[in-house]
CSV table of N, CA and C in Angstrom, one decimal:
chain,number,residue,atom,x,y,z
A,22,UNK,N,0.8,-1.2,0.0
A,22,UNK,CA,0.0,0.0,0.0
A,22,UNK,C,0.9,1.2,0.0
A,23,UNK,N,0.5,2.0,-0.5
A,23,UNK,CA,1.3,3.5,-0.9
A,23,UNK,C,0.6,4.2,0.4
A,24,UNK,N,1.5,5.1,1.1
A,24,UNK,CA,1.1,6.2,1.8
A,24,UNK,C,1.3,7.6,1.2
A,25,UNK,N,0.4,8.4,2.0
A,25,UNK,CA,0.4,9.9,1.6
A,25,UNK,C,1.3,10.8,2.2
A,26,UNK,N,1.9,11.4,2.3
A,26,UNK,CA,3.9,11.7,2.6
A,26,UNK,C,3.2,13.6,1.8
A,27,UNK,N,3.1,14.6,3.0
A,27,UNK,CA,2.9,14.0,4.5
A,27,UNK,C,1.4,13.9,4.6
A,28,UNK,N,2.0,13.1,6.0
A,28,UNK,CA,0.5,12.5,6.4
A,28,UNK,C,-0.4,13.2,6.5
A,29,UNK,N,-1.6,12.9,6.6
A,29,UNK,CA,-2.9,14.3,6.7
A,29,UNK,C,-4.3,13.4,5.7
A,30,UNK,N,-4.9,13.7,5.8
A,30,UNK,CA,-6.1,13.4,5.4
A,30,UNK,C,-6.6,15.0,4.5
A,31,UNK,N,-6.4,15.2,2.9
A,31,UNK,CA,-7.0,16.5,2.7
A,31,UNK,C,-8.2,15.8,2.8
A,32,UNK,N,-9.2,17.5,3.0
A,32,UNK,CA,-10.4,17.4,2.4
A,32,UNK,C,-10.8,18.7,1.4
A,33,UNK,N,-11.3,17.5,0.2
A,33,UNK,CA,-11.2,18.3,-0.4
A,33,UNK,C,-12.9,18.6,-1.2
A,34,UNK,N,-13.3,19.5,-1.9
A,34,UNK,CA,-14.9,20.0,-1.8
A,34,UNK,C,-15.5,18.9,-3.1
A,35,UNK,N,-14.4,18.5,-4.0
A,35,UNK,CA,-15.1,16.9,-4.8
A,35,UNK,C,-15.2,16.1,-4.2
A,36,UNK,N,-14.4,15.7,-3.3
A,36,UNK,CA,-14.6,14.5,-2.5
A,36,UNK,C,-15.5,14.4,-1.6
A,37,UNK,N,-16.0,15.4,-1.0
A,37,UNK,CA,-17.4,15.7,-0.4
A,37,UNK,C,-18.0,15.6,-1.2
A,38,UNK,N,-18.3,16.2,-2.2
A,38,UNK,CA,-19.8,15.9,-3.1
A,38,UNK,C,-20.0,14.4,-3.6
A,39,UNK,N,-18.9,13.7,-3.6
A,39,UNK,CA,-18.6,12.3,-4.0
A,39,UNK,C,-19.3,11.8,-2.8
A,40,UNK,N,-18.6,11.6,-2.1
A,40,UNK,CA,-19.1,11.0,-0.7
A,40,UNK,C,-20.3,11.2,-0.1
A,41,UNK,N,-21.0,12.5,-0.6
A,41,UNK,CA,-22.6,12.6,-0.2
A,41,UNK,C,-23.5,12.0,-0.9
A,42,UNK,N,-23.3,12.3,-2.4
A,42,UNK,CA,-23.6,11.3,-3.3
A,42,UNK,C,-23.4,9.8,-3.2
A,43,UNK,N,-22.5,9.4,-2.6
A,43,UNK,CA,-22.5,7.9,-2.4
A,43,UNK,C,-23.6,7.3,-1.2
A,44,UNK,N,-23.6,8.2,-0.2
A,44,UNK,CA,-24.9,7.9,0.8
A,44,UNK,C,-26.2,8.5,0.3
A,45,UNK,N,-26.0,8.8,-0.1
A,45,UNK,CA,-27.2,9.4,-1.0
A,45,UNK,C,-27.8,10.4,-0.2
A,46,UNK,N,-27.2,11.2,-0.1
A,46,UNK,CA,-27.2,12.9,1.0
A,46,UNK,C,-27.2,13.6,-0.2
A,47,UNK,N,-28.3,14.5,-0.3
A,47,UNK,CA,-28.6,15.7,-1.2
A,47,UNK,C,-28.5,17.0,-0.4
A,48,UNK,N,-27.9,17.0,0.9
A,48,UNK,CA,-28.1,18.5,1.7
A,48,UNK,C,-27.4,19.2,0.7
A,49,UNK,N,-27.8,20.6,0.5
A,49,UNK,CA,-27.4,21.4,-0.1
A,49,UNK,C,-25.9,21.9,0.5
A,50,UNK,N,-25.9,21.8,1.7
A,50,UNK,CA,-24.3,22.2,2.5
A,50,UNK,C,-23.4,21.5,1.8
A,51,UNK,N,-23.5,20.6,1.6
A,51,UNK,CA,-22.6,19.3,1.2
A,51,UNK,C,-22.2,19.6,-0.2
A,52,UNK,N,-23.0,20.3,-1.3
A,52,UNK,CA,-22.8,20.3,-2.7
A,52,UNK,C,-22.5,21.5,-2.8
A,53,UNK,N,-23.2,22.7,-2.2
A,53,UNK,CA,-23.1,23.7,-3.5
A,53,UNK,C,-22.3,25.2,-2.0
A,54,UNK,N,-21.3,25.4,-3.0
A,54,UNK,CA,-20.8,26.5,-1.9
A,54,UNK,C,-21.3,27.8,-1.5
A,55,UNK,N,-22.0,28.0,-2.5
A,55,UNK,CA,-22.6,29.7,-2.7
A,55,UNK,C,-23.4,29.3,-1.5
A,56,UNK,N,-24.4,27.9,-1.5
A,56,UNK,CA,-25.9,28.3,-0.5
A,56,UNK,C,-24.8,28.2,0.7
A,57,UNK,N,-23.7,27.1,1.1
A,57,UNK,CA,-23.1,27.1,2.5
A,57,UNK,C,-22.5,28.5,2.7
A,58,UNK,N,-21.8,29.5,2.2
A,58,UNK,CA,-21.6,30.7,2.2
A,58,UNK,C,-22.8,31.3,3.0
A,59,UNK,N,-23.8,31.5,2.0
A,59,UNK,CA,-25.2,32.3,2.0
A,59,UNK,C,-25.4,31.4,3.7
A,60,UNK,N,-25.4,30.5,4.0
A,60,UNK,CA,-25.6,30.0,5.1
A,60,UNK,C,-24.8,30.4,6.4
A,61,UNK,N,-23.7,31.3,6.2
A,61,UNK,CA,-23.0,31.8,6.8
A,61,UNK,C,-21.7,30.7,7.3
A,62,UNK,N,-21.4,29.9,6.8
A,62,UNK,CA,-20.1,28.9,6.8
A,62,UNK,C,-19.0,29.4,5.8
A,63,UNK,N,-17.5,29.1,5.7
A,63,UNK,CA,-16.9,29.6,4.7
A,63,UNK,C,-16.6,28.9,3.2
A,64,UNK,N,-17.3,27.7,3.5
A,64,UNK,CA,-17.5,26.5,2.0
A,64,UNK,C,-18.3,25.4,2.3
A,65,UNK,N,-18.3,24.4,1.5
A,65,UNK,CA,-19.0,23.3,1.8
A,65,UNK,C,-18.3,22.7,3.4
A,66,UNK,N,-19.4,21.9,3.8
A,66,UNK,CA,-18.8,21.2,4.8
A,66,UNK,C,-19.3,19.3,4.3
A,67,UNK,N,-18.4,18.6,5.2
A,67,UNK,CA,-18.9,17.3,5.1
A,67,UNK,C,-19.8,16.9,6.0
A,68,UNK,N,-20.1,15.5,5.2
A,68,UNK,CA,-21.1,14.8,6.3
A,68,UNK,C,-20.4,14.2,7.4
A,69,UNK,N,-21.0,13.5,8.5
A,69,UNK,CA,-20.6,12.8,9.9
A,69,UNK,C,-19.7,12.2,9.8
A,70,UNK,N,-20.1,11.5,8.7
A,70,UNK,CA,-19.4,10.2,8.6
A,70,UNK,C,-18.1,10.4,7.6
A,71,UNK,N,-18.0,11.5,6.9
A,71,UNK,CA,-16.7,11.5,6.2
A,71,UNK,C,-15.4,10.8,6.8
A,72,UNK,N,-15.5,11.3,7.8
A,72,UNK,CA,-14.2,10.5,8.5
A,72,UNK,C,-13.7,8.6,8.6
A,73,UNK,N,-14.7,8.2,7.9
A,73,UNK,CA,-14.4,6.7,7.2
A,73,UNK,C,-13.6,6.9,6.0
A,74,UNK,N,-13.5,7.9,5.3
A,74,UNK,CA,-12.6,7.9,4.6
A,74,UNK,C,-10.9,7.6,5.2
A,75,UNK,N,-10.6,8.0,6.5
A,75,UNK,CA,-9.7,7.8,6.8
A,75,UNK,C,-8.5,6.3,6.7
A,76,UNK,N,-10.0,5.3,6.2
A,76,UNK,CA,-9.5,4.1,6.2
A,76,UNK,C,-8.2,3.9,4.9
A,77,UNK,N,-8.6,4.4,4.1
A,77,UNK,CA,-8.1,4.8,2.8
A,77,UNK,C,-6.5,5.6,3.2
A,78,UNK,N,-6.6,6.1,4.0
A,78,UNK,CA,-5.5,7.3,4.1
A,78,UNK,C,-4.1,6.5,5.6
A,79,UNK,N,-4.0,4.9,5.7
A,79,UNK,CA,-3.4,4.2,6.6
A,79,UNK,C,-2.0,4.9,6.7
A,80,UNK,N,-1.0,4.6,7.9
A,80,UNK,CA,0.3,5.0,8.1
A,80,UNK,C,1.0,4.1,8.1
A,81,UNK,N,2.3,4.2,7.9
A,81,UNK,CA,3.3,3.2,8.3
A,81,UNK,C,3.6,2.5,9.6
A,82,UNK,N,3.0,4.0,10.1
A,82,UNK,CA,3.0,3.0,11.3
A,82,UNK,C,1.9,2.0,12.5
A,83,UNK,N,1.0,2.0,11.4
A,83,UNK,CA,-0.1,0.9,11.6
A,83,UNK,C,-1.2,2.1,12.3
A,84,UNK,N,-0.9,3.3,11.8
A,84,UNK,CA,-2.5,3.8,12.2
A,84,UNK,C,-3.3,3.6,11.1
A,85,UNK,N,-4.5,4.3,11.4
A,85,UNK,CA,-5.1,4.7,10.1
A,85,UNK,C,-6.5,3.0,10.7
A,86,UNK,N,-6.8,2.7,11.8
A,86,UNK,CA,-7.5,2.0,11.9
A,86,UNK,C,-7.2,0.8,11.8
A,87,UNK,N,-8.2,-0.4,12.3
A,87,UNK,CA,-8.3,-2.0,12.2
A,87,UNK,C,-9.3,-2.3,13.4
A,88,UNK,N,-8.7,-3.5,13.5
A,88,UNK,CA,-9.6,-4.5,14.1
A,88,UNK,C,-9.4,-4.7,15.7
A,89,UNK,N,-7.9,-4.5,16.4
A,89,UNK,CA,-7.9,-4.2,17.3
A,89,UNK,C,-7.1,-6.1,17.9
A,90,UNK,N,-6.9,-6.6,17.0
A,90,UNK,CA,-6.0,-8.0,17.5
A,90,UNK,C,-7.6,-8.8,17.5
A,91,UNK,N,-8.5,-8.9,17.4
A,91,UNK,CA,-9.7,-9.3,17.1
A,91,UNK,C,-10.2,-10.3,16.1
A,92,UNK,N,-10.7,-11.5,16.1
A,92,UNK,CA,-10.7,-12.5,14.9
A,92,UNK,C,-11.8,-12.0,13.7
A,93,UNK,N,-11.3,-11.7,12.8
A,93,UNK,CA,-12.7,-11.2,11.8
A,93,UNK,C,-13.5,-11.8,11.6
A,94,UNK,N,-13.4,-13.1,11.7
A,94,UNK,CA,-14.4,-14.2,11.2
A,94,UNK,C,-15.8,-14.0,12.3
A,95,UNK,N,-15.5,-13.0,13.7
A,95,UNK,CA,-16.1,-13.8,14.5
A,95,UNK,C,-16.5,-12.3,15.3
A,96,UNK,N,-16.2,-10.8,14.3
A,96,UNK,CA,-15.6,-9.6,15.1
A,96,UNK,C,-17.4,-9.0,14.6
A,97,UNK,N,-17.8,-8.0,15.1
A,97,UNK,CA,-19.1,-7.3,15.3
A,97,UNK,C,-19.0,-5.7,15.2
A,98,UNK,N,-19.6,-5.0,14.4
A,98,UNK,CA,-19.6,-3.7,14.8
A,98,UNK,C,-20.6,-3.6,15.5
A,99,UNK,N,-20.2,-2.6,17.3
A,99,UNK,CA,-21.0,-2.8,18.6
A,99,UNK,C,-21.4,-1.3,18.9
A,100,UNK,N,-20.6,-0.5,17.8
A,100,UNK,CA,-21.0,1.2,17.8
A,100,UNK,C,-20.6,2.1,17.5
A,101,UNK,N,-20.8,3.1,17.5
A,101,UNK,CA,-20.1,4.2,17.2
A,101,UNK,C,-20.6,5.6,17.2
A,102,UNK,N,-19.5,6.7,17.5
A,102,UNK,CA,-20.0,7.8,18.3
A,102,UNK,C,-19.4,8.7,17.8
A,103,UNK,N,-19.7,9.5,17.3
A,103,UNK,CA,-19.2,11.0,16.9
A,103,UNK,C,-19.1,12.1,18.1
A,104,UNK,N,-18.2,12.5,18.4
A,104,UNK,CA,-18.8,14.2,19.1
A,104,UNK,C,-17.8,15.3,18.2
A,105,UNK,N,-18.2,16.4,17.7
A,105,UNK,CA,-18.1,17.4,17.0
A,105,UNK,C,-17.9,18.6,17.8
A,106,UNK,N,-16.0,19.0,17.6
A,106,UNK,CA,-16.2,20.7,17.7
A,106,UNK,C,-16.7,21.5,16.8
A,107,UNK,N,-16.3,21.3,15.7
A,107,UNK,CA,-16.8,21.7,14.7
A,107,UNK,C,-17.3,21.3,13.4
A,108,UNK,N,-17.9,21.4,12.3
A,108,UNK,CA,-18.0,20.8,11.2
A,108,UNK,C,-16.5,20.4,10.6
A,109,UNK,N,-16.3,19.6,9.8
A,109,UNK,CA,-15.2,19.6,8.8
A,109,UNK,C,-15.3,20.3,7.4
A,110,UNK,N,-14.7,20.9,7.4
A,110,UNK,CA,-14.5,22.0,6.3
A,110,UNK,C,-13.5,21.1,5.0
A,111,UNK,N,-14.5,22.0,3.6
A,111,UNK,CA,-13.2,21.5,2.8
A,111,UNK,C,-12.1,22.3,2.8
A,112,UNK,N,-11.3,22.4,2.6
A,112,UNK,CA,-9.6,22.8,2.9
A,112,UNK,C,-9.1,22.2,4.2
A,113,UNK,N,-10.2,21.4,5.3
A,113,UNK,CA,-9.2,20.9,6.1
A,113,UNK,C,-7.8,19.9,5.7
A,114,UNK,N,-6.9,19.8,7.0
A,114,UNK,CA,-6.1,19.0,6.4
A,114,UNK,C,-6.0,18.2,8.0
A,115,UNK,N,-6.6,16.5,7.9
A,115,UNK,CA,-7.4,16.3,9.3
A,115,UNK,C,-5.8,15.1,9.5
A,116,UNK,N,-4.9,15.4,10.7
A,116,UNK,CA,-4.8,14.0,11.2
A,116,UNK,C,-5.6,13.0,12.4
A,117,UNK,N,-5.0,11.9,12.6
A,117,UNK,CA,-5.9,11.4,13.5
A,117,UNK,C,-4.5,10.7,14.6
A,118,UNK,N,-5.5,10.4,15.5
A,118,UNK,CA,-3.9,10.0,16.5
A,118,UNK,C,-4.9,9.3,17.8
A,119,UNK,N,-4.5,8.2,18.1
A,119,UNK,CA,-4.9,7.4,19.2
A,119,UNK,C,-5.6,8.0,20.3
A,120,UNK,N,-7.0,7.5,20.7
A,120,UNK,CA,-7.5,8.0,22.4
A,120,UNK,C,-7.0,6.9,22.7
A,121,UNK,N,-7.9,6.9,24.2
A,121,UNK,CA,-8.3,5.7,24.8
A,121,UNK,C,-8.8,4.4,24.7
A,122,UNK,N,-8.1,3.7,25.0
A,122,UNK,CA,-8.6,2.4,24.7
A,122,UNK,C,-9.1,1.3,25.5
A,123,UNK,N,-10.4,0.6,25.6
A,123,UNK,CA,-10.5,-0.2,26.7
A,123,UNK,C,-11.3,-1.8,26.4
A,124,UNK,N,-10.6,-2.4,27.4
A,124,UNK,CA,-11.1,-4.1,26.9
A,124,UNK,C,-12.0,-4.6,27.8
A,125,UNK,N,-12.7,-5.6,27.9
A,125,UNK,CA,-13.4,-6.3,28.7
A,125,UNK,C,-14.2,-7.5,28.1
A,126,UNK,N,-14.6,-8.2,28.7
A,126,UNK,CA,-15.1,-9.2,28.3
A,126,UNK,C,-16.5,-9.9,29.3
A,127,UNK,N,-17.9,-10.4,28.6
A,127,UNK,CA,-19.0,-10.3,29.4
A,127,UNK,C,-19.2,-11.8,29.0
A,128,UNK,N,-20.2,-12.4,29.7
A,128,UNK,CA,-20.4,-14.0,29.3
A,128,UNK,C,-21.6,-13.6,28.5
A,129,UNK,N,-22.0,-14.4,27.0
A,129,UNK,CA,-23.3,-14.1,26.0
A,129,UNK,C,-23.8,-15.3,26.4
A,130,UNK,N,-25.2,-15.1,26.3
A,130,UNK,CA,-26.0,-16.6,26.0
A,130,UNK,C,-26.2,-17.3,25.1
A,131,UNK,N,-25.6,-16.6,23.7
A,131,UNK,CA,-25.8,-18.2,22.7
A,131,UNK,C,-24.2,-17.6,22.0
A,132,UNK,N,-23.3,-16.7,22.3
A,132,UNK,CA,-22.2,-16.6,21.4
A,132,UNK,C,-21.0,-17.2,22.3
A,133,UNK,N,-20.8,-17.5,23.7
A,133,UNK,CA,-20.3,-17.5,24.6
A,133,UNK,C,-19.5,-16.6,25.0
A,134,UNK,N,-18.0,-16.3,25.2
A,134,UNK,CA,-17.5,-15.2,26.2
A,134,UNK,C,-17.6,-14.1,24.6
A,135,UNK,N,-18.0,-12.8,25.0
A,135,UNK,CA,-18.1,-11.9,24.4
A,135,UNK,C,-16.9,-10.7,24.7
A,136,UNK,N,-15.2,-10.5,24.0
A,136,UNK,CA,-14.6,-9.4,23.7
A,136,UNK,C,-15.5,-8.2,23.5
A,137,UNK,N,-14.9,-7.2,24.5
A,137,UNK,CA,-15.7,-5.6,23.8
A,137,UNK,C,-14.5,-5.1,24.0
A,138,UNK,N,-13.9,-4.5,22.5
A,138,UNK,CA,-12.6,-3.6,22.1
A,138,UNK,C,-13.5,-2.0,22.4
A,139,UNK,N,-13.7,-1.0,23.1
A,139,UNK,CA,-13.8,0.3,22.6
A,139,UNK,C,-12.2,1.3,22.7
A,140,UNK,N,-13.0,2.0,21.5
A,140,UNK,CA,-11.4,2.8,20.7
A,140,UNK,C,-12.0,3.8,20.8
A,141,UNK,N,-10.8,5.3,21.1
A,141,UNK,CA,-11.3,6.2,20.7
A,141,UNK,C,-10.0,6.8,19.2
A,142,UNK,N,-10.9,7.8,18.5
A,142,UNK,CA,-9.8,8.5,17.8
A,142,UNK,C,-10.1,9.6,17.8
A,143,UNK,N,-9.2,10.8,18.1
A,143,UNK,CA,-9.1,12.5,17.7
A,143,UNK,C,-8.7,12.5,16.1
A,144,UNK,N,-9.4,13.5,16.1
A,144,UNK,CA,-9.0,14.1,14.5
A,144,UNK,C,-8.7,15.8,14.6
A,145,UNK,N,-7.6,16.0,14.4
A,145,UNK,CA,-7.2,17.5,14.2
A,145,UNK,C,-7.3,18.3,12.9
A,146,UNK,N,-7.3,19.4,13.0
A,146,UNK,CA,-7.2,19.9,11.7
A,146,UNK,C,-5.8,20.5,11.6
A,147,UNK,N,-5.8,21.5,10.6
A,147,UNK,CA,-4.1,22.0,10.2
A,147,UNK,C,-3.7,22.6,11.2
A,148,UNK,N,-4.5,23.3,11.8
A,148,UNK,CA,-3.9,24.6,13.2
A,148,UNK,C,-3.9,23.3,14.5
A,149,UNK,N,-4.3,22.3,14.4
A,149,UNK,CA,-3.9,21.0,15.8
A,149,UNK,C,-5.3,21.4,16.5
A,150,UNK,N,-6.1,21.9,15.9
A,150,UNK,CA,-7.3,22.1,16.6
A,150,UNK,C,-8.1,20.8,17.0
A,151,UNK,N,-8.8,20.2,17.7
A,151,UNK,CA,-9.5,19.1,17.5
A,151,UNK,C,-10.6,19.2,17.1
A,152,UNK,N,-11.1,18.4,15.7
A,152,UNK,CA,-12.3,19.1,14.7
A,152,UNK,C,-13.3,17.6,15.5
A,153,UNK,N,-13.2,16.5,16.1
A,153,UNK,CA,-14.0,15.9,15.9
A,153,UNK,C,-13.5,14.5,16.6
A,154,UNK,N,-13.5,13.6,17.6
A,154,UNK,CA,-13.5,12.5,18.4
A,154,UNK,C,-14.4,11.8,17.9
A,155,UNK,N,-14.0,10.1,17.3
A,155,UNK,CA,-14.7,9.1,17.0
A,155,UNK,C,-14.3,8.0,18.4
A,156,UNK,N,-15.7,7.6,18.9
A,156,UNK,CA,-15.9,6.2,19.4
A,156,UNK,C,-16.2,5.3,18.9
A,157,UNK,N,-15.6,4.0,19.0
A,157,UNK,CA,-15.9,2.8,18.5
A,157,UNK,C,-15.8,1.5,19.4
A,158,UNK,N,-17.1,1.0,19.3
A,158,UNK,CA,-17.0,-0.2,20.3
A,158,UNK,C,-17.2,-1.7,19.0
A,159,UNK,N,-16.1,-2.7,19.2
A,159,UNK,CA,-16.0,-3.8,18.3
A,159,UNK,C,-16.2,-4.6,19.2
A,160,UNK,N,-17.0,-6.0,18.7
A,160,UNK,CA,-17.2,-7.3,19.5
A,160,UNK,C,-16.9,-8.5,18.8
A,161,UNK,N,-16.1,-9.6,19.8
A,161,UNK,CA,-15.5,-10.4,19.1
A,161,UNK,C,-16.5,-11.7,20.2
A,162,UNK,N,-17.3,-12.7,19.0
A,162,UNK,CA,-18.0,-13.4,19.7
A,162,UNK,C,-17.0,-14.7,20.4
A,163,UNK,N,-17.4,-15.6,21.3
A,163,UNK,CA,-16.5,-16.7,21.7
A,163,UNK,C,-16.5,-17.7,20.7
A,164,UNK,N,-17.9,-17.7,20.3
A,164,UNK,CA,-17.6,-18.9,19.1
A,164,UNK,C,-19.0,-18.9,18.2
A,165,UNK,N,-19.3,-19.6,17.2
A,165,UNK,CA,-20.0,-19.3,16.2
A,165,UNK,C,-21.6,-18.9,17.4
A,166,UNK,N,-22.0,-17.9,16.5
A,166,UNK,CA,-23.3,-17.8,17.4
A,166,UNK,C,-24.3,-19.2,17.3
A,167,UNK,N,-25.1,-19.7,18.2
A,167,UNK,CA,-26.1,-20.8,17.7
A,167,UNK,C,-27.6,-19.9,17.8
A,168,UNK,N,-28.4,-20.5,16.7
A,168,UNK,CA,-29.5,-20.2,16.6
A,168,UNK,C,-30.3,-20.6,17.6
């Protein structure tokens, strides 16, 4: 895999209209800059979720997301949580860098012992501002679920 040198995540105002268009988001913020202007913002902004793009954008040195040492065959998405300083703007230039991380493990009734990975990630923008904190809670079941 090729990395991006330097690191950073752009965002850029096609790649939001791509990305809204792929979820099939028609907000006018998202597409057209005059109405986000007229809206009193200084360009398009993205949606919530843009920040999955980041999967795309990995480091050398194993950031950029995963699974967390977790079996895929057997791993759950258990959630996920946004909190927002701000919108993400296009011209940001976002990195991301490790929260907190916490493990535990609960007994299931038909998957048996149930892994819970929650992760957090910061995302900054170019001035090191924090634009935006993702939560993620992953679940790794004990063994095939039974019906």
């Amino acid at each position: 895999m090729a990395y991006i040198n330097p690191p950073g995540i752009p965002v850029e105002r096609g790649k939001i209209h791509e990305f809204a268009n792929a979820i099939l988001d028609d907000d006018p913020l998202y597409h057209d800059a005059d109405l986000a202007k007229a809206a009193g913002l200084p360009g398009v902004v993205a949606p919530p979720t843009f920040t999955s793009v980041a999967a795309h954008f990995a480091s050398p040195d194993g950031g950029g997301g995963g699974l967390a040492g977790l079996d895929i065959k057997r791993a759950l998405h258990g959630g996920q949580e946004f909190i927002f300083e701000r919108p993400i703007m296009a011209g940001d230039i976002l990195t991301s860098e490790p929260g907190a991380t916490r493990q535990y493990e609960k007994e299931g009734r038909r998957g048996g012992k149930l892994k819970f990975v929650e992760t957090e990630s910061v995302y900054r923008d170019q001035k090191g501002e924090v634009v935006v904190r993702i939560k993620n809670t992953l679940i790794e079941t004990g063994q095939v679920v039974e019906a």
